[in-house]
Amino acid sequence: MAWITIAMLRLNAAFARHVSVLGEAEVHVTVVCPAGPGPTAPMQVWNHAHAVYGPAGSHRSGDVSANRTVDLAACLSYFLPTQARPLLVDLLESFEVFEPRHIGPDGVIRRRHFTGHDELIHTWAKSIGVPSEL
């Protein structure tokens, strides 16, 4: 969710710059529960921390949403994770997860908490110009 939220903000900001409408924008993020012919499968957040990978928080059977106002210009800079973190915190709180591990309060991406792709996350963070740490 952290990686997708950051990418979504970056893409929206790039489009806003392209059409010359940078500024503040209301962003709505929804995690859509899978639909199918049978019963709806519950969603659950899985977490990777200190070499342990497993479920975290509660199950949800419906969509989970968050709304925030973001500074699109900041989404094109080093401060992108500080814009993404409040959205991520709101989404995770919907699953009763209150300690977001992927982006620190200072806006630094914590690569060790992504699932086993440290070098890819490091390359990605460096390429878009955002701070990260192992």
Short mmCIF file of N, CA and C in Angstrom, two decimals:
data_model
loop_
_atom_site.label_atom_id
_atom_site.label_comp_id
_atom_site.label_asym_id
_atom_site.label_seq_id
_atom_site.Cartn_x
_atom_site.Cartn_y
_atom_site.Cartn_z
N MET A 1 0.82 -1.20 0.00
CA MET A 1 0.00 0.00 0.00
C MET A 1 0.86 1.26 0.00
N ALA A 2 2.00 1.21 0.71
CA ALA A 2 2.87 2.38 0.77
C ALA A 2 3.43 2.71 -0.60
N TRP A 3 3.94 1.70 -1.28
CA TRP A 3 4.55 1.89 -2.59
C TRP A 3 3.52 2.41 -3.59
N ILE A 4 2.34 1.83 -3.60
CA ILE A 4 1.28 2.25 -4.53
C ILE A 4 0.80 3.67 -4.21
N THR A 5 0.67 4.02 -2.93
CA THR A 5 0.24 5.37 -2.55
C THR A 5 1.25 6.41 -3.02
N ILE A 6 2.53 6.13 -2.82
CA ILE A 6 3.58 7.07 -3.26
C ILE A 6 3.55 7.20 -4.78
N ALA A 7 3.46 6.09 -5.49
CA ALA A 7 3.44 6.13 -6.95
C ALA A 7 2.22 6.89 -7.46
N MET A 8 1.06 6.67 -6.84
CA MET A 8 -0.17 7.36 -7.25
C MET A 8 -0.03 8.87 -7.09
N LEU A 9 0.53 9.31 -5.96
CA LEU A 9 0.71 10.75 -5.75
C LEU A 9 1.70 11.34 -6.74
N ARG A 10 2.77 10.61 -7.01
CA ARG A 10 3.78 11.10 -7.95
C ARG A 10 3.19 11.24 -9.36
N LEU A 11 2.42 10.25 -9.79
CA LEU A 11 1.80 10.31 -11.12
C LEU A 11 0.78 11.43 -11.22
N ASN A 12 -0.04 11.60 -10.18
CA ASN A 12 -1.02 12.70 -10.20
C ASN A 12 -0.33 14.05 -10.23
N ALA A 13 0.74 14.19 -9.47
CA ALA A 13 1.48 15.46 -9.46
C ALA A 13 2.12 15.73 -10.81
N ALA A 14 2.68 14.69 -11.44
CA ALA A 14 3.29 14.87 -12.76
C ALA A 14 2.25 15.30 -13.78
N PHE A 15 1.06 14.71 -13.72
CA PHE A 15 0.00 15.12 -14.64
C PHE A 15 -0.43 16.56 -14.36
N ALA A 16 -0.57 16.91 -13.08
CA ALA A 16 -0.96 18.28 -12.72
C ALA A 16 0.07 19.29 -13.23
N ARG A 17 1.35 18.94 -13.14
CA ARG A 17 2.39 19.83 -13.67
C ARG A 17 2.25 19.94 -15.19
N HIS A 18 1.97 18.82 -15.85
CA HIS A 18 1.82 18.80 -17.30
C HIS A 18 0.70 19.73 -17.77
N VAL A 19 -0.40 19.77 -17.02
CA VAL A 19 -1.53 20.63 -17.41
C VAL A 19 -1.53 21.96 -16.65
N SER A 20 -0.41 22.25 -15.98
CA SER A 20 -0.19 23.54 -15.29
C SER A 20 -1.21 23.84 -14.20
N VAL A 21 -1.50 22.84 -13.36
CA VAL A 21 -2.43 23.08 -12.25
C VAL A 21 -1.84 22.61 -10.92
N LEU A 22 -0.53 22.78 -10.73
CA LEU A 22 0.07 22.41 -9.45
C LEU A 22 -0.50 23.27 -8.34
N GLY A 23 -0.63 22.71 -7.18
CA GLY A 23 -1.17 23.39 -6.00
C GLY A 23 -1.68 22.32 -5.06
N GLU A 24 -2.60 22.69 -4.20
CA GLU A 24 -3.19 21.70 -3.31
C GLU A 24 -4.33 20.98 -4.01
N ALA A 25 -4.49 19.71 -3.68
CA ALA A 25 -5.56 18.91 -4.28
C ALA A 25 -6.08 17.93 -3.24
N GLU A 26 -7.35 17.68 -3.31
CA GLU A 26 -7.98 16.66 -2.47
C GLU A 26 -7.74 15.31 -3.13
N VAL A 27 -7.16 14.38 -2.39
CA VAL A 27 -6.86 13.05 -2.93
C VAL A 27 -7.71 12.03 -2.19
N HIS A 28 -8.33 11.17 -2.95
CA HIS A 28 -9.17 10.10 -2.40
C HIS A 28 -8.55 8.77 -2.82
N VAL A 29 -8.21 7.93 -1.83
CA VAL A 29 -7.61 6.62 -2.08
C VAL A 29 -8.57 5.56 -1.57
N THR A 30 -8.85 4.56 -2.40
CA THR A 30 -9.72 3.46 -2.00
C THR A 30 -9.04 2.13 -2.28
N VAL A 31 -9.00 1.27 -1.28
CA VAL A 31 -8.56 -0.11 -1.45
C VAL A 31 -9.83 -0.91 -1.65
N VAL A 32 -10.00 -1.46 -2.84
CA VAL A 32 -11.25 -2.12 -3.21
C VAL A 32 -11.17 -3.61 -2.86
N CYS A 33 -12.16 -4.04 -2.14
CA CYS A 33 -12.25 -5.45 -1.76
C CYS A 33 -12.56 -6.27 -3.01
N PRO A 34 -11.87 -7.40 -3.21
CA PRO A 34 -12.12 -8.21 -4.40
C PRO A 34 -13.56 -8.70 -4.46
N ALA A 35 -14.14 -8.62 -5.63
CA ALA A 35 -15.51 -9.08 -5.82
C ALA A 35 -15.49 -10.36 -6.66
N GLY A 36 -16.45 -11.18 -6.46
CA GLY A 36 -16.53 -12.41 -7.22
C GLY A 36 -17.90 -13.03 -7.08
N PRO A 37 -18.10 -14.17 -7.68
CA PRO A 37 -19.41 -14.79 -7.62
C PRO A 37 -19.75 -15.33 -6.23
N GLY A 38 -18.73 -15.66 -5.44
CA GLY A 38 -18.97 -16.21 -4.11
C GLY A 38 -18.94 -15.12 -3.06
N PRO A 39 -18.80 -15.51 -1.81
CA PRO A 39 -18.70 -14.51 -0.73
C PRO A 39 -17.46 -13.64 -0.92
N THR A 40 -17.55 -12.42 -0.47
CA THR A 40 -16.43 -11.50 -0.58
C THR A 40 -15.29 -11.96 0.32
N ALA A 41 -14.10 -12.04 -0.22
CA ALA A 41 -12.94 -12.45 0.56
C ALA A 41 -12.49 -11.30 1.45
N PRO A 42 -12.23 -11.54 2.72
CA PRO A 42 -11.77 -10.45 3.57
C PRO A 42 -10.36 -10.01 3.20
N MET A 43 -10.10 -8.74 3.39
CA MET A 43 -8.77 -8.19 3.14
C MET A 43 -8.04 -8.10 4.48
N GLN A 44 -6.74 -8.26 4.44
CA GLN A 44 -5.93 -8.10 5.64
C GLN A 44 -4.58 -7.54 5.25
N VAL A 45 -4.04 -6.69 6.11
CA VAL A 45 -2.72 -6.13 5.89
C VAL A 45 -1.69 -7.15 6.37
N TRP A 46 -0.68 -7.39 5.54
CA TRP A 46 0.46 -8.23 5.92
C TRP A 46 1.65 -7.32 6.10
N ASN A 47 2.48 -7.64 7.04
CA ASN A 47 3.58 -6.75 7.38
C ASN A 47 4.90 -7.50 7.41
N HIS A 48 5.95 -6.80 7.06
CA HIS A 48 7.31 -7.34 7.09
C HIS A 48 8.13 -6.46 8.01
N ALA A 49 8.53 -7.01 9.14
CA ALA A 49 9.32 -6.22 10.09
C ALA A 49 10.30 -7.12 10.82
N HIS A 50 11.55 -6.71 10.83
CA HIS A 50 12.59 -7.44 11.55
C HIS A 50 12.62 -8.91 11.15
N ALA A 51 12.59 -9.18 9.85
CA ALA A 51 12.68 -10.53 9.27
C ALA A 51 11.47 -11.41 9.58
N VAL A 52 10.38 -10.81 10.03
CA VAL A 52 9.15 -11.57 10.28
C VAL A 52 8.09 -11.05 9.32
N TYR A 53 7.46 -11.96 8.60
CA TYR A 53 6.42 -11.59 7.65
C TYR A 53 5.14 -12.29 8.07
N GLY A 54 4.08 -11.53 8.28
CA GLY A 54 2.83 -12.15 8.69
C GLY A 54 1.70 -11.15 8.74
N PRO A 55 0.50 -11.63 9.06
CA PRO A 55 -0.66 -10.74 9.10
C PRO A 55 -0.56 -9.72 10.22
N ALA A 56 -1.13 -8.55 9.96
CA ALA A 56 -1.17 -7.49 10.97
C ALA A 56 -2.56 -6.87 10.92
N GLY A 57 -3.10 -6.52 12.06
CA GLY A 57 -4.39 -5.85 12.10
C GLY A 57 -5.55 -6.79 11.84
N SER A 58 -6.70 -6.18 11.59
CA SER A 58 -7.95 -6.93 11.46
C SER A 58 -8.34 -7.14 10.00
N HIS A 59 -9.25 -8.07 9.80
CA HIS A 59 -9.80 -8.33 8.46
C HIS A 59 -10.88 -7.28 8.16
N ARG A 60 -11.02 -6.95 6.88
CA ARG A 60 -12.08 -6.06 6.41
C ARG A 60 -12.75 -6.72 5.22
N SER A 61 -14.07 -6.63 5.17
CA SER A 61 -14.80 -7.25 4.06
C SER A 61 -15.27 -6.24 3.03
N GLY A 62 -15.13 -4.96 3.33
CA GLY A 62 -15.57 -3.93 2.38
C GLY A 62 -14.42 -3.03 1.99
N ASP A 63 -14.70 -2.09 1.10
CA ASP A 63 -13.68 -1.15 0.64
C ASP A 63 -13.19 -0.28 1.80
N VAL A 64 -11.95 0.14 1.72
CA VAL A 64 -11.33 1.01 2.72
C VAL A 64 -10.87 2.27 2.01
N SER A 65 -11.21 3.45 2.56
CA SER A 65 -10.90 4.71 1.89
C SER A 65 -10.21 5.69 2.82
N ALA A 66 -9.52 6.64 2.21
CA ALA A 66 -8.92 7.75 2.93
C ALA A 66 -8.94 8.97 2.03
N ASN A 67 -9.11 10.14 2.63
CA ASN A 67 -9.10 11.42 1.92
C ASN A 67 -8.12 12.36 2.60
N ARG A 68 -7.33 13.05 1.83
CA ARG A 68 -6.40 14.04 2.36
C ARG A 68 -6.17 15.13 1.33
N THR A 69 -5.85 16.31 1.80
CA THR A 69 -5.39 17.37 0.91
C THR A 69 -3.88 17.29 0.85
N VAL A 70 -3.33 17.28 -0.36
CA VAL A 70 -1.88 17.18 -0.54
C VAL A 70 -1.39 18.36 -1.37
N ASP A 71 -0.13 18.67 -1.18
CA ASP A 71 0.54 19.69 -1.97
C ASP A 71 1.20 18.98 -3.15
N LEU A 72 0.64 19.16 -4.34
CA LEU A 72 1.13 18.44 -5.50
C LEU A 72 2.58 18.81 -5.85
N ALA A 73 2.97 20.05 -5.61
CA ALA A 73 4.37 20.44 -5.87
C ALA A 73 5.31 19.64 -4.97
N ALA A 74 4.92 19.41 -3.72
CA ALA A 74 5.75 18.62 -2.80
C ALA A 74 5.83 17.17 -3.26
N CYS A 75 4.83 16.71 -3.99
CA CYS A 75 4.83 15.33 -4.50
C CYS A 75 5.82 15.14 -5.64
N LEU A 76 6.39 16.22 -6.13
CA LEU A 76 7.41 16.13 -7.18
C LEU A 76 8.80 16.39 -6.60
N SER A 77 8.91 16.33 -5.28
CA SER A 77 10.18 16.65 -4.63
C SER A 77 10.55 15.59 -3.59
N TYR A 78 11.61 15.89 -2.89
CA TYR A 78 12.12 15.09 -1.79
C TYR A 78 11.05 14.84 -0.74
N PHE A 79 10.04 15.70 -0.66
CA PHE A 79 9.02 15.64 0.38
C PHE A 79 7.83 14.77 0.02
N LEU A 80 7.89 14.05 -1.08
CA LEU A 80 6.80 13.17 -1.50
C LEU A 80 6.34 12.22 -0.38
N PRO A 81 7.25 11.53 0.32
CA PRO A 81 6.77 10.61 1.38
C PRO A 81 6.01 11.31 2.51
N THR A 82 6.34 12.60 2.78
CA THR A 82 5.59 13.31 3.83
C THR A 82 4.16 13.58 3.40
N GLN A 83 3.91 13.65 2.09
CA GLN A 83 2.56 13.82 1.57
C GLN A 83 1.82 12.48 1.56
N ALA A 84 2.55 11.39 1.31
CA ALA A 84 1.93 10.06 1.24
C ALA A 84 1.62 9.49 2.61
N ARG A 85 2.44 9.80 3.61
CA ARG A 85 2.30 9.16 4.92
C ARG A 85 0.92 9.33 5.55
N PRO A 86 0.33 10.55 5.57
CA PRO A 86 -1.00 10.67 6.19
C PRO A 86 -2.07 9.79 5.52
N LEU A 87 -2.01 9.66 4.21
CA LEU A 87 -2.96 8.77 3.52
C LEU A 87 -2.73 7.33 3.94
N LEU A 88 -1.47 6.93 4.00
CA LEU A 88 -1.14 5.57 4.40
C LEU A 88 -1.57 5.31 5.85
N VAL A 89 -1.33 6.25 6.74
CA VAL A 89 -1.74 6.10 8.14
C VAL A 89 -3.25 5.90 8.23
N ASP A 90 -4.01 6.71 7.49
CA ASP A 90 -5.47 6.58 7.51
C ASP A 90 -5.92 5.23 6.98
N LEU A 91 -5.31 4.76 5.88
CA LEU A 91 -5.67 3.45 5.33
C LEU A 91 -5.36 2.33 6.30
N LEU A 92 -4.17 2.37 6.91
CA LEU A 92 -3.78 1.31 7.83
C LEU A 92 -4.62 1.32 9.10
N GLU A 93 -5.03 2.50 9.57
CA GLU A 93 -5.89 2.56 10.75
C GLU A 93 -7.22 1.87 10.50
N SER A 94 -7.67 1.83 9.24
CA SER A 94 -8.90 1.11 8.90
C SER A 94 -8.76 -0.38 9.19
N PHE A 95 -7.53 -0.88 9.16
CA PHE A 95 -7.25 -2.28 9.47
C PHE A 95 -6.77 -2.46 10.91
N GLU A 96 -6.90 -1.39 11.72
CA GLU A 96 -6.46 -1.38 13.11
C GLU A 96 -4.95 -1.58 13.24
N VAL A 97 -4.20 -1.06 12.26
CA VAL A 97 -2.74 -1.03 12.32
C VAL A 97 -2.37 0.42 12.60
N PHE A 98 -1.75 0.66 13.74
CA PHE A 98 -1.51 2.04 14.16
C PHE A 98 -0.05 2.45 14.09
N GLU A 99 0.84 1.54 13.69
CA GLU A 99 2.26 1.89 13.59
C GLU A 99 2.73 1.67 12.16
N PRO A 100 2.58 2.68 11.29
CA PRO A 100 3.05 2.51 9.93
C PRO A 100 4.57 2.38 9.91
N ARG A 101 5.05 1.28 9.35
CA ARG A 101 6.47 0.99 9.37
C ARG A 101 7.18 1.40 8.08
N HIS A 102 6.46 1.63 7.00
CA HIS A 102 7.08 1.85 5.70
C HIS A 102 7.60 3.27 5.49
N ILE A 103 6.96 4.25 6.09
CA ILE A 103 7.39 5.64 5.97
C ILE A 103 7.44 6.22 7.38
N GLY A 104 8.61 6.68 7.80
CA GLY A 104 8.77 7.25 9.13
C GLY A 104 8.09 8.60 9.25
N PRO A 105 7.88 9.07 10.49
CA PRO A 105 7.28 10.39 10.70
C PRO A 105 8.05 11.52 10.02
N ASP A 106 9.35 11.30 9.80
CA ASP A 106 10.18 12.30 9.14
C ASP A 106 10.13 12.21 7.63
N GLY A 107 9.31 11.26 7.08
CA GLY A 107 9.15 11.13 5.64
C GLY A 107 10.22 10.29 4.96
N VAL A 108 10.98 9.52 5.74
CA VAL A 108 12.00 8.65 5.17
C VAL A 108 11.40 7.27 4.92
N ILE A 109 11.58 6.75 3.71
CA ILE A 109 11.08 5.41 3.38
C ILE A 109 11.99 4.39 4.07
N ARG A 110 11.40 3.51 4.84
CA ARG A 110 12.15 2.48 5.57
C ARG A 110 12.16 1.20 4.74
N ARG A 111 13.22 1.02 3.99
CA ARG A 111 13.29 -0.09 3.03
C ARG A 111 13.23 -1.46 3.69
N ARG A 112 13.72 -1.61 4.89
CA ARG A 112 13.76 -2.93 5.52
C ARG A 112 12.35 -3.49 5.78
N HIS A 113 11.34 -2.64 5.76
CA HIS A 113 9.99 -3.09 6.04
C HIS A 113 9.19 -3.44 4.79
N PHE A 114 9.79 -3.29 3.61
CA PHE A 114 9.15 -3.80 2.41
C PHE A 114 9.57 -5.26 2.28
N THR A 115 8.77 -6.04 1.62
CA THR A 115 8.97 -7.48 1.63
C THR A 115 10.10 -7.93 0.73
N GLY A 116 11.33 -7.91 1.24
CA GLY A 116 12.45 -8.54 0.59
C GLY A 116 12.97 -7.95 -0.70
N HIS A 117 12.67 -6.70 -0.99
CA HIS A 117 13.12 -6.10 -2.25
C HIS A 117 13.92 -4.85 -1.97
N ASP A 118 14.84 -4.91 -1.02
CA ASP A 118 15.57 -3.72 -0.59
C ASP A 118 16.26 -3.00 -1.74
N GLU A 119 16.97 -3.73 -2.58
CA GLU A 119 17.72 -3.08 -3.65
C GLU A 119 16.79 -2.42 -4.67
N LEU A 120 15.67 -3.08 -4.97
CA LEU A 120 14.69 -2.48 -5.89
C LEU A 120 14.06 -1.22 -5.29
N ILE A 121 13.69 -1.28 -4.00
CA ILE A 121 13.11 -0.11 -3.34
C ILE A 121 14.14 1.01 -3.28
N HIS A 122 15.40 0.68 -2.99
CA HIS A 122 16.45 1.70 -2.95
C HIS A 122 16.61 2.37 -4.31
N THR A 123 16.65 1.59 -5.36
CA THR A 123 16.79 2.13 -6.72
C THR A 123 15.59 3.00 -7.08
N TRP A 124 14.40 2.52 -6.75
CA TRP A 124 13.16 3.26 -7.03
C TRP A 124 13.14 4.58 -6.27
N ALA A 125 13.44 4.55 -4.96
CA ALA A 125 13.43 5.78 -4.15
C ALA A 125 14.46 6.77 -4.67
N LYS A 126 15.63 6.27 -5.00
CA LYS A 126 16.70 7.15 -5.50
C LYS A 126 16.29 7.76 -6.85
N SER A 127 15.67 6.97 -7.70
CA SER A 127 15.31 7.46 -9.04
C SER A 127 14.24 8.54 -9.01
N ILE A 128 13.34 8.48 -8.01
CA ILE A 128 12.33 9.54 -7.93
C ILE A 128 12.71 10.62 -6.93
N GLY A 129 13.91 10.49 -6.33
CA GLY A 129 14.43 11.57 -5.49
C GLY A 129 13.81 11.69 -4.13
N VAL A 130 13.48 10.54 -3.49
CA VAL A 130 12.92 10.59 -2.15
C VAL A 130 13.87 9.91 -1.16
N PRO A 131 13.85 10.32 0.09
CA PRO A 131 14.78 9.77 1.08
C PRO A 131 14.40 8.35 1.48
N SER A 132 15.44 7.52 1.71
CA SER A 132 15.19 6.16 2.19
C SER A 132 16.35 5.73 3.08
N GLU A 133 16.07 4.74 3.90
CA GLU A 133 17.08 4.16 4.78
C GLU A 133 16.84 2.67 4.89
N LEU A 134 17.88 1.93 5.21
CA LEU A 134 17.72 0.50 5.39
C LEU A 134 17.13 0.28 6.76
#
